mmCIF file of C-alpha atoms and ligand atoms in Angstrom:
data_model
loop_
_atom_site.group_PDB
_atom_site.id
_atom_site.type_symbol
_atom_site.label_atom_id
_atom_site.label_comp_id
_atom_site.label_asym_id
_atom_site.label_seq_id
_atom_site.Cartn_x
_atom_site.Cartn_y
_atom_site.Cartn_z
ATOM 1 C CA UNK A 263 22.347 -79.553 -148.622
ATOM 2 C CA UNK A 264 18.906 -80.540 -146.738
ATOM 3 C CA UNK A 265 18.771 -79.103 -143.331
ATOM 4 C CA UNK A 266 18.913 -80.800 -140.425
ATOM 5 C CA UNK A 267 16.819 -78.842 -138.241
ATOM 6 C CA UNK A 268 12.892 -78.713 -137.878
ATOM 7 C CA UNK A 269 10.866 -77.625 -139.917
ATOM 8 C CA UNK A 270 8.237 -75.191 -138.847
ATOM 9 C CA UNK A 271 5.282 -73.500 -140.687
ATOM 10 C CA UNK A 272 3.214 -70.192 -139.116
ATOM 11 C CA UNK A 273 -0.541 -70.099 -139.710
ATOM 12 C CA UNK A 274 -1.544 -66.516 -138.759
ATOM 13 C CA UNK A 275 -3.747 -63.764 -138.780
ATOM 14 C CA UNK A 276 -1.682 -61.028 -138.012
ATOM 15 C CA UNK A 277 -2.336 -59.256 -135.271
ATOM 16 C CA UNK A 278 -0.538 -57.528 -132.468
ATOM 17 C CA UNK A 279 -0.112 -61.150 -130.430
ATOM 18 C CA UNK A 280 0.732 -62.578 -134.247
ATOM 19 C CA UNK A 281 3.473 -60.380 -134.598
ATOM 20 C CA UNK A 282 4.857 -61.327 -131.069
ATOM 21 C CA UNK A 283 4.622 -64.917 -131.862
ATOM 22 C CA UNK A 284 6.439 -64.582 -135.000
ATOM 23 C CA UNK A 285 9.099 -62.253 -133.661
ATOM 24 C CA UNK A 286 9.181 -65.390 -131.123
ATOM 25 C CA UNK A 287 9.328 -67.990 -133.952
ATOM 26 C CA UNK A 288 12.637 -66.029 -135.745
ATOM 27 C CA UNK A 289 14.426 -65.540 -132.323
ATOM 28 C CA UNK A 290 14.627 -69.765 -133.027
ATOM 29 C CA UNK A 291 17.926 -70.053 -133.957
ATOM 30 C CA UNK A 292 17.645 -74.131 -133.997
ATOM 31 C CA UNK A 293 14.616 -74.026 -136.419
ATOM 32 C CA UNK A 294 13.498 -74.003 -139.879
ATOM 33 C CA UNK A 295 10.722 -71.468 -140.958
ATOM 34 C CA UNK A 296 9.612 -72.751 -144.140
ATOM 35 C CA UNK A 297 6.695 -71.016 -144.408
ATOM 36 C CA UNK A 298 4.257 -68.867 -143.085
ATOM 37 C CA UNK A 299 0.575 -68.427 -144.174
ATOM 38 C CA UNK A 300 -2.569 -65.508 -143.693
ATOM 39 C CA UNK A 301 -5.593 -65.783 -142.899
ATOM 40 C CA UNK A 302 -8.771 -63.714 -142.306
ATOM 41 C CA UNK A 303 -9.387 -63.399 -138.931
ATOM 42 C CA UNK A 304 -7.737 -60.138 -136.865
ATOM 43 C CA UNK A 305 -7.542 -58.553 -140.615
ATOM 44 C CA UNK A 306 -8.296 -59.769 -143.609
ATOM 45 C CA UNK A 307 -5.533 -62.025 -145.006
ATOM 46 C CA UNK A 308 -4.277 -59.925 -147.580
ATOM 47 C CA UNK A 309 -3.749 -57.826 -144.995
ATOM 48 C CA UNK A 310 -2.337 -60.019 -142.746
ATOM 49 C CA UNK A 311 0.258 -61.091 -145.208
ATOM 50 C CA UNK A 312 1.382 -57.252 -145.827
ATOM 51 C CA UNK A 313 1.513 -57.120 -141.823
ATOM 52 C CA UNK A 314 3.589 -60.451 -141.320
ATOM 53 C CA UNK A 315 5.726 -59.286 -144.691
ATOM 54 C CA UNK A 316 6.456 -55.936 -143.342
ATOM 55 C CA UNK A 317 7.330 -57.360 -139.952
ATOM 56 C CA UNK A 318 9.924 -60.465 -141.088
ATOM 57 C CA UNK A 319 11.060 -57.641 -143.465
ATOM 58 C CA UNK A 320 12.153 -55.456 -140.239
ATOM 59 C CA UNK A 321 14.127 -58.779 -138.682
ATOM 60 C CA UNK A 322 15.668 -59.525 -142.429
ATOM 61 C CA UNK A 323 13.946 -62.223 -142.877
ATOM 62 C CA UNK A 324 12.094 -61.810 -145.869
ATOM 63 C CA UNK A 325 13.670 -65.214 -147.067
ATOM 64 C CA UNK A 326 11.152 -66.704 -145.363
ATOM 65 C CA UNK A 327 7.922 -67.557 -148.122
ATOM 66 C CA UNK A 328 4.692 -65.954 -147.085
ATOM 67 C CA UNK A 329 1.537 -66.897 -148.780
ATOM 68 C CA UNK A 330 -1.895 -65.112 -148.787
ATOM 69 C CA UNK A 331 -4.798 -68.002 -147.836
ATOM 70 C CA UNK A 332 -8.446 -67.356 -146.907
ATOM 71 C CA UNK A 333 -10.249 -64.130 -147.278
ATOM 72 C CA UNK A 334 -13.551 -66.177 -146.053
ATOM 73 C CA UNK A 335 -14.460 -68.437 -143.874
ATOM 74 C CA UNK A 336 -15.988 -71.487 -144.567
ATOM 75 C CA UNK A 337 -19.650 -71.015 -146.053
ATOM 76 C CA UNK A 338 -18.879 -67.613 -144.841
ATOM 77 C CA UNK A 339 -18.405 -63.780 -145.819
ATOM 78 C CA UNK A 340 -15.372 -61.968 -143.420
ATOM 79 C CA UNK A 341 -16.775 -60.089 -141.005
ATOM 80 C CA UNK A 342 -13.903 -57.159 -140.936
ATOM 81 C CA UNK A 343 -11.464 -58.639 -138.378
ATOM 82 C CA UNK A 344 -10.957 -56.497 -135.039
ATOM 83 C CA UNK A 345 -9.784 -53.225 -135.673
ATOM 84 C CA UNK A 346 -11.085 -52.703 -131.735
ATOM 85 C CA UNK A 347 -8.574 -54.867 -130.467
ATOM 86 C CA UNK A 348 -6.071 -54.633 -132.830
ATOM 87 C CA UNK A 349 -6.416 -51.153 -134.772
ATOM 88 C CA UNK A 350 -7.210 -50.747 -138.490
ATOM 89 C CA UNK A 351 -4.159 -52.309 -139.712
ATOM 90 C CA UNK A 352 -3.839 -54.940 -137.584
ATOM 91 C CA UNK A 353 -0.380 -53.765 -135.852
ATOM 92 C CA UNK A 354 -1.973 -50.519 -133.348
ATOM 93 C CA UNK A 355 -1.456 -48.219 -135.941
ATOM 94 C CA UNK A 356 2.176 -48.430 -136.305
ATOM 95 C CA UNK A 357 3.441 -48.190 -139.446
ATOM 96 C CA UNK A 358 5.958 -50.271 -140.536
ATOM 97 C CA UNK A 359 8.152 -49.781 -143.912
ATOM 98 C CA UNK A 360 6.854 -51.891 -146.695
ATOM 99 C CA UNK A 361 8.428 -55.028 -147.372
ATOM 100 C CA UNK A 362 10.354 -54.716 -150.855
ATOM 101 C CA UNK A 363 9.327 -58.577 -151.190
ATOM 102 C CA UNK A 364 5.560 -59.818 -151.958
ATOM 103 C CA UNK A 365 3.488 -62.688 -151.216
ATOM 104 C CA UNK A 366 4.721 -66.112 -153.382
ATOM 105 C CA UNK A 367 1.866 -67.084 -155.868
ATOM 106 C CA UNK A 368 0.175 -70.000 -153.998
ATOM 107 C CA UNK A 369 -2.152 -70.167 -151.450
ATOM 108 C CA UNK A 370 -1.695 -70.891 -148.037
ATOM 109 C CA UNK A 371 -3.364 -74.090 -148.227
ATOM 110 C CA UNK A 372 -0.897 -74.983 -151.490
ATOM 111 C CA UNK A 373 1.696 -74.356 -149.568
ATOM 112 C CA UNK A 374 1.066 -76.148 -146.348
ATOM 113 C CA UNK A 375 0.305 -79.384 -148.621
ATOM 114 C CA UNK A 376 3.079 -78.260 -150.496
ATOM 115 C CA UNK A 377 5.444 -78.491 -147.575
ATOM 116 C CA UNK A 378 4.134 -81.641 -145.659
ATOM 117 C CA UNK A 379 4.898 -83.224 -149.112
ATOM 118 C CA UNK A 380 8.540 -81.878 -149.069
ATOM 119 C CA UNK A 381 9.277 -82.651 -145.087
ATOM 120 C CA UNK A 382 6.810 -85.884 -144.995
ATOM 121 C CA UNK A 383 6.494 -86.534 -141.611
ATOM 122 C CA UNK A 384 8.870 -83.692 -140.546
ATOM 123 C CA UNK A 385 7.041 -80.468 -140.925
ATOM 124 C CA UNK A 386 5.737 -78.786 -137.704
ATOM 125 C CA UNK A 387 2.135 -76.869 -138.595
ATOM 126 C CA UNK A 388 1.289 -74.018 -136.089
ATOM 127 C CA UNK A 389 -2.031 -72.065 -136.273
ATOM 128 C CA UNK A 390 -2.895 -68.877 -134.099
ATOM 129 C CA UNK A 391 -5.397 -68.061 -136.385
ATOM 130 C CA UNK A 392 -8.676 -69.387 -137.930
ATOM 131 C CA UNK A 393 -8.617 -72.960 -139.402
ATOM 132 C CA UNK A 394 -10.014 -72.076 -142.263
ATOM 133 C CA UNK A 395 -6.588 -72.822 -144.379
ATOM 134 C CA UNK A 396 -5.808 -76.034 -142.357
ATOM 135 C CA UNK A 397 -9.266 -77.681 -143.129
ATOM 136 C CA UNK A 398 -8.594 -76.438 -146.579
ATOM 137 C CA UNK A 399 -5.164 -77.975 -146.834
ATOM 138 C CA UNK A 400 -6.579 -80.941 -145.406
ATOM 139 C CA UNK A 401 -9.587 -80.992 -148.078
ATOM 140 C CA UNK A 402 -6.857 -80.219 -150.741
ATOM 141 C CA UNK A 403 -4.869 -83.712 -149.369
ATOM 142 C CA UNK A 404 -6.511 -85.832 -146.817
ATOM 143 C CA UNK A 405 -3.347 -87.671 -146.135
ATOM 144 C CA UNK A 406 -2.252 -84.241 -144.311
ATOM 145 C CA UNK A 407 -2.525 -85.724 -141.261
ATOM 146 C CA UNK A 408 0.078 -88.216 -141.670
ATOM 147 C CA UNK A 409 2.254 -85.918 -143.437
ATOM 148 C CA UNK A 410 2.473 -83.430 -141.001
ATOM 149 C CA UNK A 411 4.599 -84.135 -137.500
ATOM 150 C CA UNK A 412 2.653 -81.750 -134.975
ATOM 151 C CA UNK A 413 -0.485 -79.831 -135.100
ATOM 152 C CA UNK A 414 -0.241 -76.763 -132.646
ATOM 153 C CA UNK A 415 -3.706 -74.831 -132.484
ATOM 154 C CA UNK A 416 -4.171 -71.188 -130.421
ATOM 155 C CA UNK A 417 -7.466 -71.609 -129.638
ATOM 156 C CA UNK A 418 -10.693 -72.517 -127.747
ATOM 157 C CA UNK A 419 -11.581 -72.150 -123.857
ATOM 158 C CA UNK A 420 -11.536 -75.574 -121.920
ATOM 159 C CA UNK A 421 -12.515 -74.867 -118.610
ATOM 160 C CA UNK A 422 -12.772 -70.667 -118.815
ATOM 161 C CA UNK A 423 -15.306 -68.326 -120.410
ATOM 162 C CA UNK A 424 -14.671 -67.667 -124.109
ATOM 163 C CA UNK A 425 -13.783 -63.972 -125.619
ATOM 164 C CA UNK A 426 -16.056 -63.116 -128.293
ATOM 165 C CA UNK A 427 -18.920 -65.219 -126.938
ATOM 166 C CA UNK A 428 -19.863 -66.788 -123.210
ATOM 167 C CA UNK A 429 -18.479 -69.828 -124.449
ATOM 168 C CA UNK A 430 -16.298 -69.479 -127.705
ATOM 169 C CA UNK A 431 -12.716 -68.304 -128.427
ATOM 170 C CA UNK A 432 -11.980 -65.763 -131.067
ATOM 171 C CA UNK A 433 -10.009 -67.919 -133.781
ATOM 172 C CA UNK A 434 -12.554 -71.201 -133.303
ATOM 173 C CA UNK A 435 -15.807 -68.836 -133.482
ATOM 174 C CA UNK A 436 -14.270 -66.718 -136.582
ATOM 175 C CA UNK A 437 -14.560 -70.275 -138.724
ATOM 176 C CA UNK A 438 -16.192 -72.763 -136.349
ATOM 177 C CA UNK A 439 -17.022 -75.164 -139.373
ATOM 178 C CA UNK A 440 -13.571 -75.129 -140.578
ATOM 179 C CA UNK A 441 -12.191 -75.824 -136.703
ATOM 180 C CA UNK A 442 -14.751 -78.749 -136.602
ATOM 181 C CA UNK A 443 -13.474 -80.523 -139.251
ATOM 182 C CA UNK A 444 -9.587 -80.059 -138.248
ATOM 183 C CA UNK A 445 -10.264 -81.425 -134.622
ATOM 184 C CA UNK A 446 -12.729 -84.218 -136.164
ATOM 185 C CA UNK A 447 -9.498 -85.090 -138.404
ATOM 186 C CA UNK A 448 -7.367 -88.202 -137.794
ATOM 187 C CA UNK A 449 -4.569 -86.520 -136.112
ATOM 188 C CA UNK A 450 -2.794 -85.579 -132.287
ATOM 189 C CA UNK A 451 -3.227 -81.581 -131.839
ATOM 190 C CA UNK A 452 -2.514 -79.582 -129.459
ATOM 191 C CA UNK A 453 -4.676 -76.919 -128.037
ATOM 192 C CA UNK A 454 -3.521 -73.621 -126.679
ATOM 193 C CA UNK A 455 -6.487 -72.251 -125.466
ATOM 194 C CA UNK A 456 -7.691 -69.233 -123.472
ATOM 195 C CA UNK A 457 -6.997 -70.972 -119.943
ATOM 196 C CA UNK A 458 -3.256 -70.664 -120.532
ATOM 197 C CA UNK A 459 -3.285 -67.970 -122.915
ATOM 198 C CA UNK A 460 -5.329 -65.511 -120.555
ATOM 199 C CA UNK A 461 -2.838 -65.871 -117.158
ATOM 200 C CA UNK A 462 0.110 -65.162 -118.963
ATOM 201 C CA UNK A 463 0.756 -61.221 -119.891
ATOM 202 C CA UNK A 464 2.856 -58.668 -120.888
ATOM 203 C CA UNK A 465 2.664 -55.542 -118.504
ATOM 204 C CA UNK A 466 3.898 -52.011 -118.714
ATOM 205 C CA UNK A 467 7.549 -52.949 -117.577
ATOM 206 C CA UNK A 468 7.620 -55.614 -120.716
ATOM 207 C CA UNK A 469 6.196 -53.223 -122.771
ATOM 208 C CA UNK A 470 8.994 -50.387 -121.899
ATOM 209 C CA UNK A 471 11.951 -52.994 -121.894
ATOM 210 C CA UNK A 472 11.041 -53.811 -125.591
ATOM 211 C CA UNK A 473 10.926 -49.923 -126.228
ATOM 212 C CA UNK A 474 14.117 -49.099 -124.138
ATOM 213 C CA UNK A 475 15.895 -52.006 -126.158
ATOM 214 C CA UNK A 476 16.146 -49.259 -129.306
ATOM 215 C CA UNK A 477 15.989 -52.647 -131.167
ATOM 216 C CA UNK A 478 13.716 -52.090 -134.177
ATOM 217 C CA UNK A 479 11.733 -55.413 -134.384
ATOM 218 C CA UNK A 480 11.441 -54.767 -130.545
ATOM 219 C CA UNK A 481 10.604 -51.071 -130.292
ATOM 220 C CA UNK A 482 7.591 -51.779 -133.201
ATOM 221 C CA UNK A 483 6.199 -54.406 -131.394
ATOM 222 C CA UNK A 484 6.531 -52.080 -127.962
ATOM 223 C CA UNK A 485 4.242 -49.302 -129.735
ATOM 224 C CA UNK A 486 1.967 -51.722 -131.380
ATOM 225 C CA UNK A 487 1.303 -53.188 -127.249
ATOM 226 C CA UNK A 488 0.027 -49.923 -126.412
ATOM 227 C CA UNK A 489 -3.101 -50.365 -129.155
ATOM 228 C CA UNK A 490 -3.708 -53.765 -127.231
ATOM 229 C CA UNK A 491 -3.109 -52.726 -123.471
ATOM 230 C CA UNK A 492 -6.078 -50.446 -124.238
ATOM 231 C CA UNK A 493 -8.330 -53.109 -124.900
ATOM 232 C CA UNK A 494 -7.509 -54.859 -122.742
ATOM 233 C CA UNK A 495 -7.809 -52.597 -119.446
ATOM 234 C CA UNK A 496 -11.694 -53.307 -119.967
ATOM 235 C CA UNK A 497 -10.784 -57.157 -119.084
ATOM 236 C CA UNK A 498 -8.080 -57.018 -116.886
ATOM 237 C CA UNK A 499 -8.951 -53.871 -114.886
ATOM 238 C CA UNK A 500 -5.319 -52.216 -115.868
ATOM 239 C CA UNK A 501 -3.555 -52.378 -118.669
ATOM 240 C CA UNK A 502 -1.673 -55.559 -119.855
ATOM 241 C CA UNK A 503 -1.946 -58.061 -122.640
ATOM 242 C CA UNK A 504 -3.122 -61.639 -122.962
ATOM 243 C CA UNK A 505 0.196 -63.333 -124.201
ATOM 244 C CA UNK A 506 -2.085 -66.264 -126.767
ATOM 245 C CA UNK A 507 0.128 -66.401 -130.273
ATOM 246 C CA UNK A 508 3.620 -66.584 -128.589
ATOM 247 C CA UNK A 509 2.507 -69.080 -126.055
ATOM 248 C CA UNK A 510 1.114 -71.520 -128.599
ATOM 249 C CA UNK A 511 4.921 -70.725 -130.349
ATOM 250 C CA UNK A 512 6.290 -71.647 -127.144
ATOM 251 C CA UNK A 513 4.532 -74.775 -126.780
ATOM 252 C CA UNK A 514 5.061 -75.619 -130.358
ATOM 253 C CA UNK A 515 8.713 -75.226 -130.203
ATOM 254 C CA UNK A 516 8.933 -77.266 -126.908
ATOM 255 C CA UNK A 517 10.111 -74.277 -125.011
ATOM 256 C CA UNK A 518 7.552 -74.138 -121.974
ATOM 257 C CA UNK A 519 8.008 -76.497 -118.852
ATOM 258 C CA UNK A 520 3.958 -77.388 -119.070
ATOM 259 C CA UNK A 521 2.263 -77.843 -115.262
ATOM 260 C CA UNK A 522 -1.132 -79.162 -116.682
ATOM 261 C CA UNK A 523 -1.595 -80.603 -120.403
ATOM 262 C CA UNK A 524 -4.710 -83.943 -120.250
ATOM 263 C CA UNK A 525 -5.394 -85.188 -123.633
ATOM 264 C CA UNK A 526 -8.574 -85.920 -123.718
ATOM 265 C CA UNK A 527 -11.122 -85.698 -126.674
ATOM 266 C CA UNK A 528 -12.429 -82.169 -128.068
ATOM 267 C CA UNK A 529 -14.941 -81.698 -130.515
ATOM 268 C CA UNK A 530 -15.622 -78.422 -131.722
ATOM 269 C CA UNK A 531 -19.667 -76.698 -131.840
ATOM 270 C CA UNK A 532 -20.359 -76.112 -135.461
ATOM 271 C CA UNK A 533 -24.241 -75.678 -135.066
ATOM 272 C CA UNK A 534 -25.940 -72.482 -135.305
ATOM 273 C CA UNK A 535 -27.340 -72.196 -131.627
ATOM 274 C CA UNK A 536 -25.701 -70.531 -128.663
ATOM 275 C CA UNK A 537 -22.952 -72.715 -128.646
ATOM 276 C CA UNK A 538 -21.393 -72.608 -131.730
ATOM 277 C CA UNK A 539 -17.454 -71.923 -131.761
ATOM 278 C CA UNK A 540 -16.981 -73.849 -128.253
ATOM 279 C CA UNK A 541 -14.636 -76.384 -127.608
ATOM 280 C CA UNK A 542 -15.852 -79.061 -125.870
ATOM 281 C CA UNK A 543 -13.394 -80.731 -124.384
ATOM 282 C CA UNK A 544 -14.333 -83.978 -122.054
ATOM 283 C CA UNK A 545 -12.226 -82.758 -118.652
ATOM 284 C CA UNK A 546 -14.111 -85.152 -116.194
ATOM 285 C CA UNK A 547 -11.288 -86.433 -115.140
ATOM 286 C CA UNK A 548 -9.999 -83.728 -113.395
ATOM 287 C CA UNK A 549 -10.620 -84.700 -110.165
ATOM 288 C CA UNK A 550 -8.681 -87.934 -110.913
ATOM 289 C CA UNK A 551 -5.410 -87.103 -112.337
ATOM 290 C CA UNK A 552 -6.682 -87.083 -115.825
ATOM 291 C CA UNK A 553 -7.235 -91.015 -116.386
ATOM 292 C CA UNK A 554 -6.163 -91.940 -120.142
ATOM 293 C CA UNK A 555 -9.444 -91.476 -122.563
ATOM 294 C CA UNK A 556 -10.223 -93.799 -125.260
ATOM 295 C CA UNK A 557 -10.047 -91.819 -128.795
ATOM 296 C CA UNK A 558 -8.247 -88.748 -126.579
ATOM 297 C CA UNK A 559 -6.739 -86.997 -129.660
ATOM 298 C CA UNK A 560 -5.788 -83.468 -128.378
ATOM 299 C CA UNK A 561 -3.270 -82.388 -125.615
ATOM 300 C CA UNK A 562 -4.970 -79.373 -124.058
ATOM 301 C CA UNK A 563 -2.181 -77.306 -122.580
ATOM 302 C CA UNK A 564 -3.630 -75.629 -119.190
ATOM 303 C CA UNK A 565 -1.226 -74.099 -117.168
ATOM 304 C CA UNK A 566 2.574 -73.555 -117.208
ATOM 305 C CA UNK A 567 5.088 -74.133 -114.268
ATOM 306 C CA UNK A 568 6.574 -70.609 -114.866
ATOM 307 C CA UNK A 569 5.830 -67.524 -116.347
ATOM 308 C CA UNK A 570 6.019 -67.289 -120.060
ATOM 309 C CA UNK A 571 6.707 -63.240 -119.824
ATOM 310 C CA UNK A 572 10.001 -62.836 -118.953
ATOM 311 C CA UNK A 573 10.823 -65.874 -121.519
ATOM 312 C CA UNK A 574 8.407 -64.302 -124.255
ATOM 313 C CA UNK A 575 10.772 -60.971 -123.325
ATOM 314 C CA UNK A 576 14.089 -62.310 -123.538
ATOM 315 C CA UNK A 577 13.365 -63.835 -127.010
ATOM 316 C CA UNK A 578 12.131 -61.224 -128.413
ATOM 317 C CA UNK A 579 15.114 -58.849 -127.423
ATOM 318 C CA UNK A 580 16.720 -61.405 -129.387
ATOM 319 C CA UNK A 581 15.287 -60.503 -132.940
HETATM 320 O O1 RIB B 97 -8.493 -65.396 -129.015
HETATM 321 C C1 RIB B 97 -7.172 -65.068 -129.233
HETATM 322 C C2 RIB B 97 -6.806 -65.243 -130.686
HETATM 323 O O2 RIB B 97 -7.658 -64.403 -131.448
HETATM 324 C C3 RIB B 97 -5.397 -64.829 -131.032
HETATM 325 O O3 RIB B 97 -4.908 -65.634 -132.071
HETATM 326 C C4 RIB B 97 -5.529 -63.389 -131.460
HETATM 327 O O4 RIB B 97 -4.583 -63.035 -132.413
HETATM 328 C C5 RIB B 97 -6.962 -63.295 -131.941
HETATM 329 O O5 RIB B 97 -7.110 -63.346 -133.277
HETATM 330 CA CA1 CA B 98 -3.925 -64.648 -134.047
#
């Protein structure tokens, strides 16, 4: 019997905020997750596929198809991921048991086409990590974009410094050529970017409830925050964690009462000056409630009414 309920597929690179947002994703009881692909980006893919494996493993989950996509980005070598942010492994250090189940045989990009063709006009695509699979699922069938329902991207800075340049966001920078062709394409996304992404975090209480919980999906993810509250007491002043993955999941699964969201037009800097990796995204009319933009093609989520931690919390205890 064909399901009823959404279809969803994860684009990821996982990553300690990764494995939150997919912990998120499976606490979605009125969802569909058919499918979730790797990318290079955090870790390399193939090692972002054992990570994401390993995790959905832990929930028992491992129904759900994961397939391995790019190890490089576009006209690009992988530059080794972030083991300063997010250990060696990806996941703080924490070991989790190896998933009995392995990657399917196709690539990410296969698969996304793959699905879109199966749920035409259905399937829901989120990425929270570089684009390099969704420009090469859209190279692999240009009529993506009007195969696929919704487009939810984690990345860019609209109106806020970037994090791995003055200007540029981690997952746009880490394949800016294959970002500018996905925001160039003929479809609606929406952007989570660092604006909304940086004000909403996970503290030491959040951190101790997951812990406390004894709940093994939960108390992973607990000792995998303390590898990112590290990092992140350098840009915070104490530690805490930017909440970017699960808030895009959030958004993507409708779940977020949104205070600020224009859609306006973005294009992404693909040229090899100081620039390259930002997204420029035409917010002029912020002084004027946003007026509508001709060719606006991305809603660029800003702010929340509430905070997404003790939401991101509850879900997770859920798992
Ligand atoms: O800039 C934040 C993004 O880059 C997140 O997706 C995080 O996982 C990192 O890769
Ligand atoms: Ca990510």
């Amino acid at each position: 019997m064909t399901s009823t309920r959404p279809p969803y597929y994860l684009d990821c690179d996982t990553g300690i905020d990764d494995a939150l947002a997919i912990a998120y994703l499976l606490a979605a009881d009125d969802i569909d997750i058919v499918g979730i692909g790797s990318v290079s980006g955090n870790v390399s893919a193939e090692m972002g596929a054992v990570n994401t494996l390993d995790l959905i493993a832990l929930a028992g989950r491992s129904d759900i198809p994961v397939a391995v996509g790019a190890h490089d980005p576009q006209g690009g070598v992988f530059a080794g991921g972030a083991p300063h942010v997010h250990g060696v492994n990806g996941i703080g250090e924490v070991a989790l048991e190896h998933s009995p189940v392995g990657a399917i045989a196709e690539s990410a990009a296969e698969l996304i086409v793959r699905l879109a063709r199966e749920h035409e006009g259905e399937l829901r695509v989120i990425a929270i990590g570089p684009l390099t699979n969704i420009a090469a699922a859209l190279r692999l069938e240009p009529a993506l974009t009007t195969l696929v329902k919704e487009l939810t991207v984690m990345g860019g800075a609209a109106a806020v410094p970037g994090n791995i340049t003055p200007v540029a966001e981690a997952n746009i920078a880490n394949d800016a050529d294959a970002a500018a062709e996905v925001f160039a394409a003929d479809w609606f996304i929406t952007m989570v970017p660092l604006d909304v992404t940086m004000s909403n975090v996970f503290l030491d209480e959040h951190r101790d409830a997951l812990i406390d919980s004894g709940r093994p999906v939960a108390v992973a993810l607990g000792h995998m925050l303390d590898h990112y509250f590290e990092f992140y007491v350098d840009v915070y002043g104490h530690r805490a964690s930017a909440l970017h993955d699960p808030l895009a999941v959030g958004v993507a699964l409708g779940d977020l009462p949104v205070m600020s969201a224009p859609v306006v037009r973005v294009v992404v800097d693909d040229t090899s000056g100081p620039g390259r990796g930002q997204t420029i995204c035409d917010l002029r009319g912020y002084l004027n409630g946003f007026p509508e933009q001709s060719r606006a093609h991305a809603r660029v989520v800003l702010s929340l009414k509430e905070d997404f931690a003790p939401r991101l919390l509850e879900r997770v205890l859920l798992v």
